[in-house]
Amino acid sequence: MIFHQQQNSGGRYNYNAFIYEQESFEMHFHKNYELTYALEGEIECVIDNKPYTLKKGEFGLCLPYCIHSLKPKENSRYFVIVFSEDFVHTFSKNVSGLKALSFKFKCEKSIEEFILNNLINTTEISVYLMKSCLYAACNEYKKNTKFIENKETRVIDKICTFIENNHTEDISLNDLAKLLGYDYNYVSRYFRSIFNMTFIDFLNIYRLQTALTLLENDDKSIIDVAFESGFKSVRNFNHCFKKMMGMSPTQYKTASRK
């Protein structure tokens, strides 16, 4: 299953940066850029269905809406920063509408040390130094990567914006096809080829993400959570929730309040 990380898909000068050890991330995507650096060991990555192995000292950069996963091998550590385009506005403008043919790259030693000292191995990140580090990394990436035209990014942006703004309403694939101005059958095939799932499965992921927030933060009944999240029946909500989370909404609500 592919997840859309909504928290990493908006906001001006939005970023989060962490060092991970054994934590893995299943297939997901977001609007923001994602820079990864292998500190120790090896990180198995899948980027747009293409496998990569990041070894110590190697970087990887995911462009917006790139579907990817990260899985560290034993005794591995890696740094990840997810950041909005504001931090690298010129770079973002230059690669807009393009698709990168590679993911991983190496920086010149002096640049790598600059990024390590001012972005990765520091407890207080300066916004100005962060922008310098990210621009330096993006520049090295651009020198080592070839690009091709990619019209899918704009279409994916429209799809995600439409679903994000309307997922609690009674929307359908036909509504999306009308929005995009394409034939219904074409959009159905295109959607499955991009996200490897049906429109309704993808829509339910958004609805479940809304439901999780409501269950964690509000004292609403399961019925209210189901309908406010966009599900048309409690039965369907319970089925989808258990399929995705491995437990019922009631069990999740109880566990999240402990």
mmCIF file of C-alpha atoms in Angstrom:
data_model
loop_
_atom_site.group_PDB
_atom_site.id
_atom_site.type_symbol
_atom_site.label_atom_id
_atom_site.label_comp_id
_atom_site.label_asym_id
_atom_site.label_seq_id
_atom_site.Cartn_x
_atom_site.Cartn_y
_atom_site.Cartn_z
ATOM 1 C CA MET A 1 0.000 0.000 0.000
ATOM 2 C CA ILE A 2 1.222 3.503 -0.837
ATOM 3 C CA PHE A 3 0.784 6.336 1.662
ATOM 4 C CA HIS A 4 0.578 10.047 0.988
ATOM 5 C CA GLN A 5 2.389 11.909 3.771
ATOM 6 C CA GLN A 6 0.153 14.960 3.958
ATOM 7 C CA GLN A 7 2.283 16.550 6.693
ATOM 8 C CA ASN A 8 5.148 16.664 4.174
ATOM 9 C CA SER A 9 3.105 18.128 1.357
ATOM 10 C CA GLY A 10 2.596 21.760 2.164
ATOM 11 C CA GLY A 11 3.453 24.871 4.099
ATOM 12 C CA ARG A 12 6.019 27.562 3.494
ATOM 13 C CA TYR A 13 9.515 26.776 4.740
ATOM 14 C CA ASN A 14 8.237 23.482 6.069
ATOM 15 C CA TYR A 15 10.837 20.857 7.031
ATOM 16 C CA ASN A 16 11.649 18.019 9.396
ATOM 17 C CA ALA A 17 15.045 16.412 9.902
ATOM 18 C CA PHE A 18 15.948 13.253 11.850
ATOM 19 C CA ILE A 19 18.632 10.615 12.192
ATOM 20 C CA TYR A 20 17.211 7.083 12.034
ATOM 21 C CA GLU A 21 18.736 3.733 12.923
ATOM 22 C CA GLN A 22 16.498 0.744 12.268
ATOM 23 C CA GLU A 23 13.318 2.562 11.274
ATOM 24 C CA SER A 24 11.914 1.715 7.845
ATOM 25 C CA PHE A 25 9.462 3.635 5.681
ATOM 26 C CA GLU A 26 7.089 1.774 3.379
ATOM 27 C CA MET A 27 6.087 3.093 -0.033
ATOM 28 C CA HIS A 28 4.982 6.712 0.289
ATOM 29 C CA PHE A 29 5.137 10.066 -1.446
ATOM 30 C CA HIS A 30 4.770 13.756 -0.675
ATOM 31 C CA LYS A 31 5.007 17.138 -2.335
ATOM 32 C CA ASN A 32 8.206 18.179 -0.551
ATOM 33 C CA TYR A 33 11.764 17.192 -1.444
ATOM 34 C CA GLU A 34 13.556 14.500 0.546
ATOM 35 C CA LEU A 35 17.331 14.314 1.025
ATOM 36 C CA THR A 36 18.829 11.148 2.529
ATOM 37 C CA TYR A 37 22.416 10.525 3.677
ATOM 38 C CA ALA A 38 23.848 7.169 4.797
ATOM 39 C CA LEU A 39 25.845 7.668 8.007
ATOM 40 C CA GLU A 40 26.620 4.006 8.668
ATOM 41 C CA GLY A 41 25.906 0.724 6.892
ATOM 42 C CA GLU A 42 23.562 0.477 3.921
ATOM 43 C CA ILE A 43 20.031 1.674 3.186
ATOM 44 C CA GLU A 44 17.885 -0.251 0.704
ATOM 45 C CA CYS A 45 15.732 2.202 -1.257
ATOM 46 C CA VAL A 46 13.081 1.786 -3.930
ATOM 47 C CA ILE A 47 12.489 4.942 -5.967
ATOM 48 C CA ASP A 48 9.760 4.880 -8.624
ATOM 49 C CA ASN A 49 10.006 1.055 -8.697
ATOM 50 C CA LYS A 50 13.796 1.145 -9.164
ATOM 51 C CA PRO A 51 16.011 -0.350 -6.395
ATOM 52 C CA TYR A 52 19.054 1.465 -4.989
ATOM 53 C CA THR A 53 21.493 0.837 -2.151
ATOM 54 C CA LEU A 54 22.794 3.886 -0.325
ATOM 55 C CA LYS A 55 26.197 3.141 1.199
ATOM 56 C CA LYS A 56 28.036 5.150 3.839
ATOM 57 C CA GLY A 57 28.836 8.631 2.540
ATOM 58 C CA GLU A 58 26.252 8.549 -0.276
ATOM 59 C CA PHE A 59 23.295 10.898 -0.685
ATOM 60 C CA GLY A 60 19.911 10.363 -2.280
ATOM 61 C CA LEU A 61 17.370 12.979 -3.393
ATOM 62 C CA CYS A 62 13.673 12.409 -4.074
ATOM 63 C CA LEU A 63 11.845 15.027 -6.113
ATOM 64 C CA PRO A 64 8.213 15.960 -5.359
ATOM 65 C CA TYR A 65 5.629 13.171 -5.680
ATOM 66 C CA CYS A 66 8.321 10.527 -6.168
ATOM 67 C CA ILE A 67 7.024 7.216 -4.759
ATOM 68 C CA HIS A 68 9.727 5.691 -2.550
ATOM 69 C CA SER A 69 10.603 3.478 0.408
ATOM 70 C CA LEU A 70 13.587 3.240 2.774
ATOM 71 C CA LYS A 71 14.789 0.160 4.641
ATOM 72 C CA PRO A 72 18.104 0.139 6.563
ATOM 73 C CA LYS A 73 20.175 -2.986 6.876
ATOM 74 C CA GLU A 74 21.381 -4.122 10.296
ATOM 75 C CA ASN A 75 23.602 -1.639 12.173
ATOM 76 C CA SER A 76 22.784 1.185 9.782
ATOM 77 C CA ARG A 77 22.144 4.869 10.513
ATOM 78 C CA TYR A 78 20.864 7.463 8.122
ATOM 79 C CA PHE A 79 19.822 11.107 8.040
ATOM 80 C CA VAL A 80 16.655 12.312 6.323
ATOM 81 C CA ILE A 81 15.445 15.863 5.800
ATOM 82 C CA VAL A 82 12.125 16.532 4.089
ATOM 83 C CA PHE A 83 11.800 20.146 2.991
ATOM 84 C CA SER A 84 9.522 22.393 0.974
ATOM 85 C CA GLU A 85 10.621 23.971 -2.282
ATOM 86 C CA ASP A 86 11.053 27.393 -0.622
ATOM 87 C CA PHE A 87 14.476 26.319 0.662
ATOM 88 C CA VAL A 88 15.757 25.672 -2.885
ATOM 89 C CA HIS A 89 13.482 27.894 -4.951
ATOM 90 C CA THR A 90 15.830 28.338 -7.927
ATOM 91 C CA PHE A 91 16.692 24.642 -8.113
ATOM 92 C CA SER A 92 13.013 23.737 -7.836
ATOM 93 C CA LYS A 93 12.157 26.110 -10.670
ATOM 94 C CA ASN A 94 14.879 24.603 -12.872
ATOM 95 C CA VAL A 95 13.753 20.984 -12.404
ATOM 96 C CA SER A 96 10.012 21.679 -12.460
ATOM 97 C CA GLY A 97 8.309 19.323 -14.902
ATOM 98 C CA LEU A 98 11.370 17.056 -15.089
ATOM 99 C CA LYS A 99 11.974 13.508 -13.897
ATOM 100 C CA ALA A 100 15.371 12.449 -12.542
ATOM 101 C CA LEU A 101 16.887 9.274 -13.979
ATOM 102 C CA SER A 102 18.860 8.564 -10.822
ATOM 103 C CA PHE A 103 18.436 8.881 -7.064
ATOM 104 C CA LYS A 104 21.787 8.545 -5.349
ATOM 105 C CA PHE A 105 24.904 10.684 -5.713
ATOM 106 C CA LYS A 106 28.131 11.655 -3.936
ATOM 107 C CA CYS A 107 29.284 15.137 -3.018
ATOM 108 C CA GLU A 108 32.777 16.523 -3.234
ATOM 109 C CA LYS A 109 34.547 15.943 0.076
ATOM 110 C CA SER A 110 34.566 19.616 1.113
ATOM 111 C CA ILE A 111 30.838 19.945 0.380
ATOM 112 C CA GLU A 112 30.041 16.704 2.194
ATOM 113 C CA GLU A 113 31.899 17.950 5.285
ATOM 114 C CA PHE A 114 30.105 21.307 5.066
ATOM 115 C CA ILE A 115 26.718 19.527 5.039
ATOM 116 C CA LEU A 116 27.746 17.191 7.866
ATOM 117 C CA ASN A 117 28.940 20.031 10.090
ATOM 118 C CA ASN A 118 26.116 22.480 9.447
ATOM 119 C CA LEU A 119 23.069 20.311 8.798
ATOM 120 C CA ILE A 120 23.469 16.716 9.960
ATOM 121 C CA ASN A 121 25.773 16.715 12.999
ATOM 122 C CA THR A 122 24.344 19.785 14.703
ATOM 123 C CA THR A 123 21.656 20.268 17.332
ATOM 124 C CA GLU A 124 20.852 23.849 16.330
ATOM 125 C CA ILE A 125 20.074 24.234 12.649
ATOM 126 C CA SER A 126 20.408 27.738 11.210
ATOM 127 C CA VAL A 127 17.858 28.422 8.457
ATOM 128 C CA TYR A 128 20.478 30.270 6.402
ATOM 129 C CA LEU A 129 23.024 27.455 6.717
ATOM 130 C CA MET A 130 20.280 24.933 6.005
ATOM 131 C CA LYS A 131 19.480 26.658 2.723
ATOM 132 C CA SER A 132 23.203 26.731 1.891
ATOM 133 C CA CYS A 133 23.551 23.011 2.623
ATOM 134 C CA LEU A 134 20.448 22.070 0.647
ATOM 135 C CA TYR A 135 21.480 24.180 -2.334
ATOM 136 C CA ALA A 136 24.960 22.635 -2.202
ATOM 137 C CA ALA A 137 23.487 19.116 -2.161
ATOM 138 C CA CYS A 138 21.021 19.919 -4.965
ATOM 139 C CA ASN A 139 23.830 21.378 -7.063
ATOM 140 C CA GLU A 140 25.902 18.193 -6.667
ATOM 141 C CA TYR A 141 22.828 16.126 -7.476
ATOM 142 C CA LYS A 142 22.105 18.106 -10.623
ATOM 143 C CA LYS A 143 25.718 17.721 -11.800
ATOM 144 C CA ASN A 144 25.503 13.940 -11.461
ATOM 145 C CA THR A 145 21.962 13.288 -12.676
ATOM 146 C CA LYS A 146 20.204 13.341 -16.028
ATOM 147 C CA PHE A 147 16.620 14.551 -16.348
ATOM 148 C CA ILE A 148 13.780 13.941 -18.780
ATOM 149 C CA GLU A 149 10.458 15.725 -19.253
ATOM 150 C CA ASN A 150 7.812 14.529 -16.812
ATOM 151 C CA LYS A 151 4.200 15.596 -17.241
ATOM 152 C CA GLU A 152 3.028 13.189 -14.526
ATOM 153 C CA THR A 153 4.086 15.480 -11.669
ATOM 154 C CA ARG A 154 1.519 18.129 -12.537
ATOM 155 C CA VAL A 155 -1.220 15.511 -12.979
ATOM 156 C CA ILE A 156 -0.359 13.843 -9.653
ATOM 157 C CA ASP A 157 -0.449 17.262 -7.990
ATOM 158 C CA LYS A 158 -3.971 17.835 -9.357
ATOM 159 C CA ILE A 159 -5.105 14.370 -8.261
ATOM 160 C CA CYS A 160 -3.769 14.722 -4.719
ATOM 161 C CA THR A 161 -5.111 18.260 -4.305
ATOM 162 C CA PHE A 162 -8.554 17.171 -5.514
ATOM 163 C CA ILE A 163 -8.700 14.182 -3.157
ATOM 164 C CA GLU A 164 -7.207 16.069 -0.213
ATOM 165 C CA ASN A 165 -9.793 18.858 -0.556
ATOM 166 C CA ASN A 166 -12.779 16.573 -1.181
ATOM 167 C CA HIS A 167 -12.097 13.166 0.413
ATOM 168 C CA THR A 168 -14.788 13.635 3.073
ATOM 169 C CA GLU A 169 -17.375 14.198 0.330
ATOM 170 C CA ASP A 170 -19.082 11.707 -2.010
ATOM 171 C CA ILE A 171 -16.573 11.869 -4.881
ATOM 172 C CA SER A 172 -15.816 9.333 -7.588
ATOM 173 C CA LEU A 173 -13.312 8.527 -10.297
ATOM 174 C CA ASN A 174 -15.751 10.047 -12.771
ATOM 175 C CA ASP A 175 -15.473 13.380 -10.930
ATOM 176 C CA LEU A 176 -11.685 13.173 -11.180
ATOM 177 C CA ALA A 177 -11.851 12.331 -14.901
ATOM 178 C CA LYS A 178 -14.009 15.411 -15.519
ATOM 179 C CA LEU A 179 -11.560 17.573 -13.565
ATOM 180 C CA LEU A 180 -8.592 16.325 -15.588
ATOM 181 C CA GLY A 181 -10.523 16.446 -18.865
ATOM 182 C CA TYR A 182 -9.751 12.820 -19.742
ATOM 183 C CA ASP A 183 -11.798 9.744 -20.583
ATOM 184 C CA TYR A 184 -12.965 7.723 -17.557
ATOM 185 C CA ASN A 185 -11.325 4.466 -18.692
ATOM 186 C CA TYR A 186 -8.049 6.245 -19.459
ATOM 187 C CA VAL A 187 -7.957 7.849 -15.998
ATOM 188 C CA SER A 188 -8.747 4.498 -14.379
ATOM 189 C CA ARG A 189 -5.800 2.803 -16.127
ATOM 190 C CA TYR A 190 -3.529 5.793 -15.554
ATOM 191 C CA PHE A 191 -4.386 5.963 -11.868
ATOM 192 C CA ARG A 192 -3.600 2.300 -11.314
ATOM 193 C CA SER A 193 -0.321 2.559 -13.256
ATOM 194 C CA ILE A 194 0.849 5.500 -11.094
ATOM 195 C CA PHE A 195 -0.344 4.451 -7.643
ATOM 196 C CA ASN A 196 -0.614 0.680 -8.100
ATOM 197 C CA MET A 197 -4.119 0.713 -6.620
ATOM 198 C CA THR A 198 -7.650 1.752 -7.513
ATOM 199 C CA PHE A 199 -9.077 5.223 -7.009
ATOM 200 C CA ILE A 200 -11.353 4.060 -4.183
ATOM 201 C CA ASP A 201 -8.466 2.369 -2.324
ATOM 202 C CA PHE A 202 -6.419 5.568 -2.602
ATOM 203 C CA LEU A 203 -9.403 7.668 -1.505
ATOM 204 C CA ASN A 204 -9.910 5.427 1.528
ATOM 205 C CA ILE A 205 -6.271 5.994 2.578
ATOM 206 C CA TYR A 206 -6.999 9.719 2.851
ATOM 207 C CA ARG A 207 -10.221 9.013 4.737
ATOM 208 C CA LEU A 208 -8.426 6.663 7.129
ATOM 209 C CA GLN A 209 -5.726 9.261 7.805
ATOM 210 C CA THR A 210 -8.492 11.695 8.769
ATOM 211 C CA ALA A 211 -10.108 9.015 10.930
ATOM 212 C CA LEU A 212 -6.831 8.332 12.760
ATOM 213 C CA THR A 213 -6.529 12.005 13.690
ATOM 214 C CA LEU A 214 -10.109 12.092 14.969
ATOM 215 C CA LEU A 215 -9.675 8.893 16.989
ATOM 216 C CA GLU A 216 -6.476 10.160 18.569
ATOM 217 C CA ASN A 217 -7.642 13.666 19.434
ATOM 218 C CA ASP A 218 -11.440 13.766 19.762
ATOM 219 C CA ASP A 219 -13.992 11.995 21.933
ATOM 220 C CA LYS A 220 -16.292 11.281 19.012
ATOM 221 C CA SER A 221 -18.202 8.050 18.575
ATOM 222 C CA ILE A 222 -17.004 5.518 15.990
ATOM 223 C CA ILE A 223 -20.105 6.328 13.911
ATOM 224 C CA ASP A 224 -19.313 10.055 13.894
ATOM 225 C CA VAL A 225 -15.661 9.390 13.012
ATOM 226 C CA ALA A 226 -16.687 7.153 10.116
ATOM 227 C CA PHE A 227 -19.038 9.681 8.530
ATOM 228 C CA GLU A 228 -16.869 12.738 9.217
ATOM 229 C CA SER A 229 -13.965 10.949 7.506
ATOM 230 C CA GLY A 230 -16.039 10.399 4.378
ATOM 231 C CA PHE A 231 -17.107 6.762 4.737
ATOM 232 C CA LYS A 232 -20.719 6.066 3.809
ATOM 233 C CA SER A 233 -21.238 3.192 6.264
ATOM 234 C CA VAL A 234 -19.726 2.079 9.555
ATOM 235 C CA ARG A 235 -19.378 -1.424 8.166
ATOM 236 C CA ASN A 236 -17.176 -0.214 5.298
ATOM 237 C CA PHE A 237 -15.196 1.973 7.704
ATOM 238 C CA ASN A 238 -14.517 -0.954 10.057
ATOM 239 C CA HIS A 239 -13.514 -3.191 7.152
ATOM 240 C CA CYS A 240 -11.083 -0.667 5.642
ATOM 241 C CA PHE A 241 -9.669 0.292 9.031
ATOM 242 C CA LYS A 242 -8.936 -3.282 10.074
ATOM 243 C CA LYS A 243 -7.426 -4.062 6.673
ATOM 244 C CA MET A 244 -5.021 -1.120 6.958
ATOM 245 C CA MET A 245 -4.294 -1.028 10.698
ATOM 246 C CA GLY A 246 -4.700 -4.671 11.722
ATOM 247 C CA MET A 247 -7.204 -3.742 14.455
ATOM 248 C CA SER A 248 -10.657 -2.242 14.821
ATOM 249 C CA PRO A 249 -11.248 1.510 15.236
ATOM 250 C CA THR A 250 -12.362 0.888 18.824
ATOM 251 C CA GLN A 251 -9.160 -1.003 19.623
ATOM 252 C CA TYR A 252 -7.057 1.745 18.033
ATOM 253 C CA LYS A 253 -8.887 4.468 19.944
ATOM 254 C CA THR A 254 -8.324 2.651 23.240
ATOM 255 C CA ALA A 255 -4.628 2.031 22.506
ATOM 256 C CA SER A 256 -3.988 5.645 21.430
ATOM 257 C CA ARG A 257 -5.387 7.009 24.697
ATOM 258 C CA LYS A 258 -3.126 4.926 27.002
#
